[in-house]
PDB file of C-alpha atoms in Angstrom:
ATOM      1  CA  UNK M   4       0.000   0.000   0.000  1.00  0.00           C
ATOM      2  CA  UNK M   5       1.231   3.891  -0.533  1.00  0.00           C
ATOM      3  CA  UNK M   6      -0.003   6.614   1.248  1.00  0.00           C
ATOM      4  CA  UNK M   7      -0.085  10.173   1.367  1.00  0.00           C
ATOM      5  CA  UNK M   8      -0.615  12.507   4.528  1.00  0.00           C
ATOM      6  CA  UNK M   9       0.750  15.463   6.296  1.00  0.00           C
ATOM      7  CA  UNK M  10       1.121  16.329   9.524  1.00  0.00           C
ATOM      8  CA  UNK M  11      -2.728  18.026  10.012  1.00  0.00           C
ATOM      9  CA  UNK M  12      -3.618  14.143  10.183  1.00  0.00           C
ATOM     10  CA  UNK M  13      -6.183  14.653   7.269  1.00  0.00           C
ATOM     11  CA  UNK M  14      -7.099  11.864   5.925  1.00  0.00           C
ATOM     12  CA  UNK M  15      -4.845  10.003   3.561  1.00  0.00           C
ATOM     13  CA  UNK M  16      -5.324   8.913  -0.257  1.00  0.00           C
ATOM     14  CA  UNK M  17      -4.158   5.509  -0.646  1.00  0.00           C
ATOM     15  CA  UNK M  18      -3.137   3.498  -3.568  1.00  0.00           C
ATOM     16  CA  UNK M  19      -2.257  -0.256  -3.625  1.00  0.00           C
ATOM     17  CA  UNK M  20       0.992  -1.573  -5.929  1.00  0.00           C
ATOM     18  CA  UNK M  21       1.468  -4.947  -6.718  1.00  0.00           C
ATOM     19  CA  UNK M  22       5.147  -6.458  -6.560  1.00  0.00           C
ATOM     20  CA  UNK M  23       5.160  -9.038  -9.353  1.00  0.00           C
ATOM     21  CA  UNK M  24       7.665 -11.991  -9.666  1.00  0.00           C
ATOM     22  CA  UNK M  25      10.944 -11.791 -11.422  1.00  0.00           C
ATOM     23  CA  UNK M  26      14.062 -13.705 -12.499  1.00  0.00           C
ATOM     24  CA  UNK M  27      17.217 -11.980 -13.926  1.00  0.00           C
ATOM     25  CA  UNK M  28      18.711 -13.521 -17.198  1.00  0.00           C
ATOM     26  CA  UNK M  29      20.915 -16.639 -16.284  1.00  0.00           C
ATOM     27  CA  UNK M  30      24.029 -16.903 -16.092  1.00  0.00           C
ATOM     28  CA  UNK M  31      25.581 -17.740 -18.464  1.00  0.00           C
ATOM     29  CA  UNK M  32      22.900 -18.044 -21.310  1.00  0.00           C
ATOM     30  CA  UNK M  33      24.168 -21.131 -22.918  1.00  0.00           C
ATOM     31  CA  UNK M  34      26.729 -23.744 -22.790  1.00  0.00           C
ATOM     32  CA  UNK M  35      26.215 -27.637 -22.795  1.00  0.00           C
ATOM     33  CA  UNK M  36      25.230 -30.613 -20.744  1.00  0.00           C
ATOM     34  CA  UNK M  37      27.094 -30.239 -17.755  1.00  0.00           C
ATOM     35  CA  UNK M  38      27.166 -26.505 -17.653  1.00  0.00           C
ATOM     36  CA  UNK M  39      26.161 -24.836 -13.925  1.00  0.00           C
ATOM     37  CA  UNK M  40      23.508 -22.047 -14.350  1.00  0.00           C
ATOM     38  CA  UNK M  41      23.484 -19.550 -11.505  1.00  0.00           C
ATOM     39  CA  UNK M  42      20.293 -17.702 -11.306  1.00  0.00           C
ATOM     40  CA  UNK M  43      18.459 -14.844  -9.192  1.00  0.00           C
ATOM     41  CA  UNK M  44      14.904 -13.898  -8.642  1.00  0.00           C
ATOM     42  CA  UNK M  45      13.074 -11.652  -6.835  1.00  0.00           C
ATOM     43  CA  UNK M  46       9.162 -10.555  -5.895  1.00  0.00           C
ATOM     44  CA  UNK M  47       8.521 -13.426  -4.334  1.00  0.00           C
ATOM     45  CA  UNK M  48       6.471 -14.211  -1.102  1.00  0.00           C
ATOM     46  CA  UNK M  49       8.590 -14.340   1.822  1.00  0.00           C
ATOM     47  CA  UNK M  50      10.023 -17.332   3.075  1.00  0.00           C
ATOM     48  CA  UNK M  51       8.327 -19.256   0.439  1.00  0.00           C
ATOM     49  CA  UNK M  52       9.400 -22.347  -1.617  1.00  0.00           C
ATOM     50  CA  UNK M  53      10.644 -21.777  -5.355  1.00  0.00           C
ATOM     51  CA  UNK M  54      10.568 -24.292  -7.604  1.00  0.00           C
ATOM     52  CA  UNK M  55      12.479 -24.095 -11.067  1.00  0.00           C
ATOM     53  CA  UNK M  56      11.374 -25.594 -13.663  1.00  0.00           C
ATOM     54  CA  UNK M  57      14.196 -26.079 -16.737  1.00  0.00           C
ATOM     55  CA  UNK M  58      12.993 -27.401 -20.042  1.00  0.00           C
ATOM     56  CA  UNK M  59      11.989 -31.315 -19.086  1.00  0.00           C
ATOM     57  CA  UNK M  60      12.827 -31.459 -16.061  1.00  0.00           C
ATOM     58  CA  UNK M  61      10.148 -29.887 -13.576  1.00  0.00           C
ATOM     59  CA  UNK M  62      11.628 -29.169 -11.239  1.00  0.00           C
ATOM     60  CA  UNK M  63      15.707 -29.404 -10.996  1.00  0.00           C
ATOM     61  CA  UNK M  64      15.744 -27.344  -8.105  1.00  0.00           C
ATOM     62  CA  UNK M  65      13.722 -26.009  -5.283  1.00  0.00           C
ATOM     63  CA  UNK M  66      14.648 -22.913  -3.616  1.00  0.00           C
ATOM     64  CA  UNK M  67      13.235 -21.035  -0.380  1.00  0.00           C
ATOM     65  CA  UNK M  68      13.134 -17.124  -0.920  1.00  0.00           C
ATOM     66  CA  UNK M  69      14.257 -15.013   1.587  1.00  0.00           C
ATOM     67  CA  UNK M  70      12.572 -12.728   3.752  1.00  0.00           C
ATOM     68  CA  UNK M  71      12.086 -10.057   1.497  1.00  0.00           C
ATOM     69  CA  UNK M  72      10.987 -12.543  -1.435  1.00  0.00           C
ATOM     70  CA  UNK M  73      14.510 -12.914  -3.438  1.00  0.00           C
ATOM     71  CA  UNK M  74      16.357 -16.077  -4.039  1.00  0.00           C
ATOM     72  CA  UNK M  75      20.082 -17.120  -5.473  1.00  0.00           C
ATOM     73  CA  UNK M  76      20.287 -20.190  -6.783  1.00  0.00           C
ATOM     74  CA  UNK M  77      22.613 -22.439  -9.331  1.00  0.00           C
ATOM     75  CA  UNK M  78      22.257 -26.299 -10.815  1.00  0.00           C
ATOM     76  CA  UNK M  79      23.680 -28.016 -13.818  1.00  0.00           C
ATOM     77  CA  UNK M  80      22.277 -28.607 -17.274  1.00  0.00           C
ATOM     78  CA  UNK M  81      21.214 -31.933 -17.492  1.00  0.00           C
ATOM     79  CA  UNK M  82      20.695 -34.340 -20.437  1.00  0.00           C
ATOM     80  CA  UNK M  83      18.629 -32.049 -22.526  1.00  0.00           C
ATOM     81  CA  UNK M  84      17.871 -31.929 -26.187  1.00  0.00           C
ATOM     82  CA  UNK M  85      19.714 -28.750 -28.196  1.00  0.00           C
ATOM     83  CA  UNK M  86      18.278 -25.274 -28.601  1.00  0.00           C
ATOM     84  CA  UNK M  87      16.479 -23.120 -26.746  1.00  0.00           C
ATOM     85  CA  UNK M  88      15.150 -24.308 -23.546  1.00  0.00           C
ATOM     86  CA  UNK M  89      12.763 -22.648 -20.816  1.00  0.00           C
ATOM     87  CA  UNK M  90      13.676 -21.718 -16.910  1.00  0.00           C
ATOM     88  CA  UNK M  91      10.195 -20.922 -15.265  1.00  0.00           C
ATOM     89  CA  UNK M  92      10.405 -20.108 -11.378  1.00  0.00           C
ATOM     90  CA  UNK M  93       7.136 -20.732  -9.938  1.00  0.00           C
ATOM     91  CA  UNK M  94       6.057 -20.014  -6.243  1.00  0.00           C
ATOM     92  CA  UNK M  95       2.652 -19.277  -5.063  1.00  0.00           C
ATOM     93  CA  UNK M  96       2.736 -15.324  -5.711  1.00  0.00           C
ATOM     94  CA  UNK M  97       3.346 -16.018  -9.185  1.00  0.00           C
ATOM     95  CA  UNK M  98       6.098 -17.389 -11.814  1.00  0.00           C
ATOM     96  CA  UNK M  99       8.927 -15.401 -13.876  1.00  0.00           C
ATOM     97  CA  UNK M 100      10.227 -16.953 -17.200  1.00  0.00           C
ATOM     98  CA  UNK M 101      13.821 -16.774 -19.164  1.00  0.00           C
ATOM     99  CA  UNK M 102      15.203 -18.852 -21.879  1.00  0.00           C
ATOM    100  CA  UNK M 103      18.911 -21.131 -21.821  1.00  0.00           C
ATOM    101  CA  UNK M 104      20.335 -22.272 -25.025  1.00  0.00           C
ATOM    102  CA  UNK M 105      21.638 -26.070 -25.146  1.00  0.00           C
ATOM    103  CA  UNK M 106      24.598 -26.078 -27.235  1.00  0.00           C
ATOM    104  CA  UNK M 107      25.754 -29.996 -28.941  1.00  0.00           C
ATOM    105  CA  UNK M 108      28.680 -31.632 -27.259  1.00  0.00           C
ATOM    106  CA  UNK M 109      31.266 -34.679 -27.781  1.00  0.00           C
ATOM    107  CA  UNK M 110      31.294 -35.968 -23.898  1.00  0.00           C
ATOM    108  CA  UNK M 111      34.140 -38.219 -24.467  1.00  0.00           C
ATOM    109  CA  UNK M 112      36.065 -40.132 -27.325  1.00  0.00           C
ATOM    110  CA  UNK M 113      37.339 -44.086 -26.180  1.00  0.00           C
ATOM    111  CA  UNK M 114      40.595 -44.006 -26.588  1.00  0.00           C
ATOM    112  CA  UNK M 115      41.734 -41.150 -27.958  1.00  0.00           C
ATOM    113  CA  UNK M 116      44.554 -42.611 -30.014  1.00  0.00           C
ATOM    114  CA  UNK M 117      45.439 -45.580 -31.631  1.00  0.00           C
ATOM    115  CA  UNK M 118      46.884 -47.118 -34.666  1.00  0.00           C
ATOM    116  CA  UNK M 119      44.233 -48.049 -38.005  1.00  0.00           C
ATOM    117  CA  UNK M 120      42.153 -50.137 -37.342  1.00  0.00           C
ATOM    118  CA  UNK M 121      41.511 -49.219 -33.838  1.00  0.00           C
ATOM    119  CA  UNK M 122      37.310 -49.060 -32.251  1.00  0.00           C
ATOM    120  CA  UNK M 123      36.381 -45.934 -31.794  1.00  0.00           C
ATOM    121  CA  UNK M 124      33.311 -44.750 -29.077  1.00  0.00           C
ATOM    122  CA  UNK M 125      31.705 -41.671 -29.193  1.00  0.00           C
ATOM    123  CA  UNK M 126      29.735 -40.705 -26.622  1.00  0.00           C
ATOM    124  CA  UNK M 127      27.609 -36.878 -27.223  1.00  0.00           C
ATOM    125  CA  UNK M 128      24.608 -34.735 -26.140  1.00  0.00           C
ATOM    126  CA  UNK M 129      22.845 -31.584 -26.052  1.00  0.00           C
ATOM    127  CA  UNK M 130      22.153 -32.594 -30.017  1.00  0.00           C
ATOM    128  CA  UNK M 131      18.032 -32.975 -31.303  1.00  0.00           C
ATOM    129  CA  UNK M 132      15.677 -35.268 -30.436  1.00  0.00           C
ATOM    130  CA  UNK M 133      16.017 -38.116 -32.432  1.00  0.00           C
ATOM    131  CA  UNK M 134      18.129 -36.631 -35.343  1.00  0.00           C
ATOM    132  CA  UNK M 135      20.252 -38.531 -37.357  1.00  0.00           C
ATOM    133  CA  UNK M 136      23.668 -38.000 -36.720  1.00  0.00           C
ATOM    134  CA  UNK M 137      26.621 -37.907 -39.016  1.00  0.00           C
ATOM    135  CA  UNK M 138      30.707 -38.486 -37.927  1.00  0.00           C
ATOM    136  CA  UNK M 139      33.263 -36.790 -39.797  1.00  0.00           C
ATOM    137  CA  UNK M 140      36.706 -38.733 -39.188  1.00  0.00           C
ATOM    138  CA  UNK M 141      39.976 -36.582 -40.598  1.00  0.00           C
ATOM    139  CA  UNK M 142      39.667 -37.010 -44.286  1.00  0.00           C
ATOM    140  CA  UNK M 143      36.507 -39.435 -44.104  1.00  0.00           C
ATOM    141  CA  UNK M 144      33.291 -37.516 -44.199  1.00  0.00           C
ATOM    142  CA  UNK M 145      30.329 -39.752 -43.110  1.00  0.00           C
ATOM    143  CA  UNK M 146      32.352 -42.545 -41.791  1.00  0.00           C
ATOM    144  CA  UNK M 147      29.161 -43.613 -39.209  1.00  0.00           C
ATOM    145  CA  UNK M 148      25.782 -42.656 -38.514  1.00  0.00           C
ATOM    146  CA  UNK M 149      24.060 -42.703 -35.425  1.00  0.00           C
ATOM    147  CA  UNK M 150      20.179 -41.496 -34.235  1.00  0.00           C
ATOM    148  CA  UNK M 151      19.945 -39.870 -30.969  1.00  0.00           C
ATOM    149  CA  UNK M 152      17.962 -40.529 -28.130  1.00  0.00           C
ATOM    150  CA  UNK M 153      14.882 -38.550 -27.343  1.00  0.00           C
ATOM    151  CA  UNK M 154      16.812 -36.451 -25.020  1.00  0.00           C
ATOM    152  CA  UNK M 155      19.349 -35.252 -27.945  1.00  0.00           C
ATOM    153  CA  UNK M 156      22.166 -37.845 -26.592  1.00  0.00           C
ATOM    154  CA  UNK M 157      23.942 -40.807 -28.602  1.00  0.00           C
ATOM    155  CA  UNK M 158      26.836 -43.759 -28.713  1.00  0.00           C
ATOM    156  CA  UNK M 159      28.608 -44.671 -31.660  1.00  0.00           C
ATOM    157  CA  UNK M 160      31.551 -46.522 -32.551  1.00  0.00           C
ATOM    158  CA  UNK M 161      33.437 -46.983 -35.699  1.00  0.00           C
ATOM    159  CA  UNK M 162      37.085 -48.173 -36.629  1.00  0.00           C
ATOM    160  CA  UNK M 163      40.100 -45.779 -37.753  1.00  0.00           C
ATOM    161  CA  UNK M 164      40.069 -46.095 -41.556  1.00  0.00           C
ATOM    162  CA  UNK M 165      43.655 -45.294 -43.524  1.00  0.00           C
ATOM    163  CA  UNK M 166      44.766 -42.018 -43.178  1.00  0.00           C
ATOM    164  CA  UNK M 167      48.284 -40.680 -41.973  1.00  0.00           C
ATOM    165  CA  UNK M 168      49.256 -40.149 -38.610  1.00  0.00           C
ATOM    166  CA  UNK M 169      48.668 -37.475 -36.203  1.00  0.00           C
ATOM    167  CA  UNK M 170      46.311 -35.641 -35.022  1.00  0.00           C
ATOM    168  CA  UNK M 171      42.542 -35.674 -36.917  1.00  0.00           C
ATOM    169  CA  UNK M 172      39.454 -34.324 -35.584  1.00  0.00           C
ATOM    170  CA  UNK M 173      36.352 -35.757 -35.350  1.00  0.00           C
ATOM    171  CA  UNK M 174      33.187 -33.968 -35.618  1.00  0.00           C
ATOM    172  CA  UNK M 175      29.241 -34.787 -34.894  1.00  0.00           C
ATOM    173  CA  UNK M 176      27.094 -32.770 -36.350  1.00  0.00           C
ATOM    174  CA  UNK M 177      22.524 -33.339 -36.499  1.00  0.00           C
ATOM    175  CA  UNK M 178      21.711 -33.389 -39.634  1.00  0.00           C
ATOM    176  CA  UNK M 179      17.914 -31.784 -38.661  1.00  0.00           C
ATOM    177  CA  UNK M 180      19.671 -29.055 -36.251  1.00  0.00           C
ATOM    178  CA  UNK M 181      23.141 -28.397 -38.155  1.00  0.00           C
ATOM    179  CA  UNK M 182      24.273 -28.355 -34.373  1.00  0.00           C
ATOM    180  CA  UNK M 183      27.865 -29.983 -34.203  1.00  0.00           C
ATOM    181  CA  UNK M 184      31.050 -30.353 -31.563  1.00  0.00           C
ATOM    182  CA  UNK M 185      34.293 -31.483 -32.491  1.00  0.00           C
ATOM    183  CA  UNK M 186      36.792 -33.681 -30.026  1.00  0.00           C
ATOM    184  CA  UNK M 187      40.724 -34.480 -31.427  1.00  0.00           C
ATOM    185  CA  UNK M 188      41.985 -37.688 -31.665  1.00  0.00           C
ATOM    186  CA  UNK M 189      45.843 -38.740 -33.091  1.00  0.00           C
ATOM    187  CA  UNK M 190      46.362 -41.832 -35.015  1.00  0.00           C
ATOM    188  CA  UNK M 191      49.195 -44.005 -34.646  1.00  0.00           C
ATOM    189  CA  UNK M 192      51.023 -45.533 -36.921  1.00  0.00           C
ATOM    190  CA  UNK M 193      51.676 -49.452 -36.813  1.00  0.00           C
ATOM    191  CA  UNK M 194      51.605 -52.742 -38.483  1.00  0.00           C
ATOM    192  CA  UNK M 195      48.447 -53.766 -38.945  1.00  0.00           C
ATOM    193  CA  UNK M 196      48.920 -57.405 -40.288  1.00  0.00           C
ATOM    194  CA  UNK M 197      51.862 -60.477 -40.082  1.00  0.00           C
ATOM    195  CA  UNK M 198      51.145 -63.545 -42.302  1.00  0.00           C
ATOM    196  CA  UNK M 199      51.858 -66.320 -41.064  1.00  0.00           C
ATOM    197  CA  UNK M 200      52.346 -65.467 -37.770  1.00  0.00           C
ATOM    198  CA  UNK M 201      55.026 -68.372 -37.078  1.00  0.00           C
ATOM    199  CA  UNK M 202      57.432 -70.487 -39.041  1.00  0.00           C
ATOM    200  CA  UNK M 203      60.453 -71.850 -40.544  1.00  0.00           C
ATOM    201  CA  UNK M 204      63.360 -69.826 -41.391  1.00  0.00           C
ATOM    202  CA  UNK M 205      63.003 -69.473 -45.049  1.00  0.00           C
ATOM    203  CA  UNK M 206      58.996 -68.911 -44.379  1.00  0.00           C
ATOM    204  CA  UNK M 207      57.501 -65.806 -46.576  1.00  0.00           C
ATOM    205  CA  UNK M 208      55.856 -63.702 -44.377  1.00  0.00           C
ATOM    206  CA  UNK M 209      54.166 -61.019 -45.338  1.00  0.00           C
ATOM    207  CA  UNK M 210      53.588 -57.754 -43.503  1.00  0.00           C
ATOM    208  CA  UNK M 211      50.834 -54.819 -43.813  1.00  0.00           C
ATOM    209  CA  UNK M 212      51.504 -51.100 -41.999  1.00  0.00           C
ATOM    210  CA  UNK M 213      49.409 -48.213 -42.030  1.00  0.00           C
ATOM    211  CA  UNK M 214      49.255 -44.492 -40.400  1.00  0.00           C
ATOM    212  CA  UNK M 215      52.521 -43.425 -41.793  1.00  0.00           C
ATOM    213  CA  UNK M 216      53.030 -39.871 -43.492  1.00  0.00           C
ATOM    214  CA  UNK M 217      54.557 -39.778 -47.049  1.00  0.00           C
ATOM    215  CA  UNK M 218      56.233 -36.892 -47.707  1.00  0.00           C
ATOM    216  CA  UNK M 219      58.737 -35.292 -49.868  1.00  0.00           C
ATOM    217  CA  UNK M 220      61.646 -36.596 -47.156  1.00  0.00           C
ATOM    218  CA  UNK M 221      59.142 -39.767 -46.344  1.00  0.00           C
ATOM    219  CA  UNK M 222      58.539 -42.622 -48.886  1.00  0.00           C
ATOM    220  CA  UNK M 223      59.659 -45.093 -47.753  1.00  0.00           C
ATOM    221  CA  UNK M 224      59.453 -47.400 -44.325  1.00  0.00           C
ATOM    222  CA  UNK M 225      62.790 -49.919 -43.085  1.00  0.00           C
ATOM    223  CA  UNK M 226      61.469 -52.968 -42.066  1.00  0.00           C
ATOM    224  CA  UNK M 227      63.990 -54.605 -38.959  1.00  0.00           C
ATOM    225  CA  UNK M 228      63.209 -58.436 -38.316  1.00  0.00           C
ATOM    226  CA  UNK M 229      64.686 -59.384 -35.131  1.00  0.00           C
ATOM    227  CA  UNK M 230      68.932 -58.625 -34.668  1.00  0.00           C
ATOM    228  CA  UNK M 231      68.963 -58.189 -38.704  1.00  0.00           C
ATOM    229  CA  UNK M 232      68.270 -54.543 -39.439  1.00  0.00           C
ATOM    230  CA  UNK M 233      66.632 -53.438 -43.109  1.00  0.00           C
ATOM    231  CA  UNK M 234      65.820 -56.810 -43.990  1.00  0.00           C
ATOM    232  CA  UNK M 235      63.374 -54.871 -46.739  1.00  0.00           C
ATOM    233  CA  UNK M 236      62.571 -51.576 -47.809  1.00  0.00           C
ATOM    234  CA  UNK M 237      58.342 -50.806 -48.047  1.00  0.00           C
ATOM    235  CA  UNK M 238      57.123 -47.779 -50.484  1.00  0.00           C
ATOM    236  CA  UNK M 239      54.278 -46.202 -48.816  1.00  0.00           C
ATOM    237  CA  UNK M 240      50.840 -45.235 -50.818  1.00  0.00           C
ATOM    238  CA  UNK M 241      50.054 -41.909 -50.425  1.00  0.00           C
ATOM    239  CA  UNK M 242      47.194 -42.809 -47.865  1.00  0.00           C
ATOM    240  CA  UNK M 243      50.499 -43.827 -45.580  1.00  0.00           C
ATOM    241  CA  UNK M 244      50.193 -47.383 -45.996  1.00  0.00           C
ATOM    242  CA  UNK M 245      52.352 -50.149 -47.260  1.00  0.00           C
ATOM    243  CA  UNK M 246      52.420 -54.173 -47.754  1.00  0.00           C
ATOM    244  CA  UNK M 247      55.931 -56.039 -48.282  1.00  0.00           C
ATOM    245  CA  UNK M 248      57.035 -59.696 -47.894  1.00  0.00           C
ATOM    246  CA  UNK M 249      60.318 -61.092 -47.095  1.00  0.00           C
ATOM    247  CA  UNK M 250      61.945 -64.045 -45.937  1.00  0.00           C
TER     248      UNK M 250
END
């Protein structure tokens, strides 16, 4: 209530102002799963209980406002699908809202290195709801597909093609959302194959390799066989692989 009155004591006008509900902006306003959201609000009834409400999960947190109806709070994002997502606090004098954007994210890669040949996992989220998923692999567009969940999340795995060593990156991106996150991983390179894998001396064995880097001071890979050193010479493809026998 405001009122207005001097010191005769005359009677006083009176007006009544209602203090509505309100939550600032979070902070920050996006980021992915995982992310902590710190939030205030204010215009609430004293003392009262909170409860905010973010995107599908009603609520994630409840909060008791202070005496004077304000409240600090923070949780983290939890498995969500991407884009723009809703934070309502509701108490009994009424309900604020604000918005939080869900960005995509690679969670982890398993491992992250390894020679050709190697399985691959890929664990992400914060992507759409059940949107097919493609994985770029260094120089192999589309080498998997996956569908995510209908909480934007998903599990693939695939094996490390040919392609030279070092460091490649993977990326995932929705193909309904155009969201994507990218995560590193470095090939190794390594013999991928020994036929037959014992015998005789005088056996032909034959050996593939792959993950090398051909370059103008790289062509070619020494192959040692126990104490005798170059027992062959290998020419590597320009993919950095190579095949040789000896005996």
């Amino acid at each position: 209530t405001i009122s207005a009155d001097d010191l005769s004591n005359a009677s006083a006008g009176t007006f009544t102002y209602l203090i509505t509900s309100k939550i600032d902006a979070p902070q920050p306003g996006s980021g992915t799963v995982g992310t902590t959201i710190s939030l205030t609000g204010y215009g609430y009834g004293a003392g009262e209980g909170v409860n905010i409400n973010f995107g599908l999960t009603s609520p994630i947190k409840i909060v008791t406002a202070s005496g004077y109806g304000s409240f600090s709070t923070t949780w983290t994002v939890d498995v969500q699908k991407y884009g723009t997502t809703t934070i309502m606090a509701a108490g009994a004098k009424g309900l604020f809202t604000q918005t939080f954007i869900i960005n995509p994210n690679i969670v982890s890669i398993l491992p992250t290195d390894g020679p050709i040949d190697t399985i691959v996992t890929v664990k992400g989220n914060g992507f759409g709801a059940t949107e097919e998923m493609r994985i770029d692999f260094g120089a192999n567009p589309g080498l998997a597909t996956a569908t995510t969940s209908d909480k934007g999340s998903f599990t693939i795995t695939f094996i490390v093609d040919n392609q030279p060593s070092g460091q490649v990156t993977i990326v995932a991106t929705g193909l309904n959302t155009n969201g994507s996150a990218t995560k590193g991983f470095i090939i190794k390179a390594g013999l991928k194959s020994m036929t037959p894998a014992r015998g005789t001396i005088g056996t032909v064995i034959y050996i593939e390799g792959a993950g090398y880097t051909k370059n103008a001071s790289n062509r070619t890979i020494r192959i040692d066989f126990g104490t005798t050193l170059t027992i062959t010479i290998a020419n590597l493809s320009d993919a950095g692989t190579f095949s040789v026998n000896f005996t």
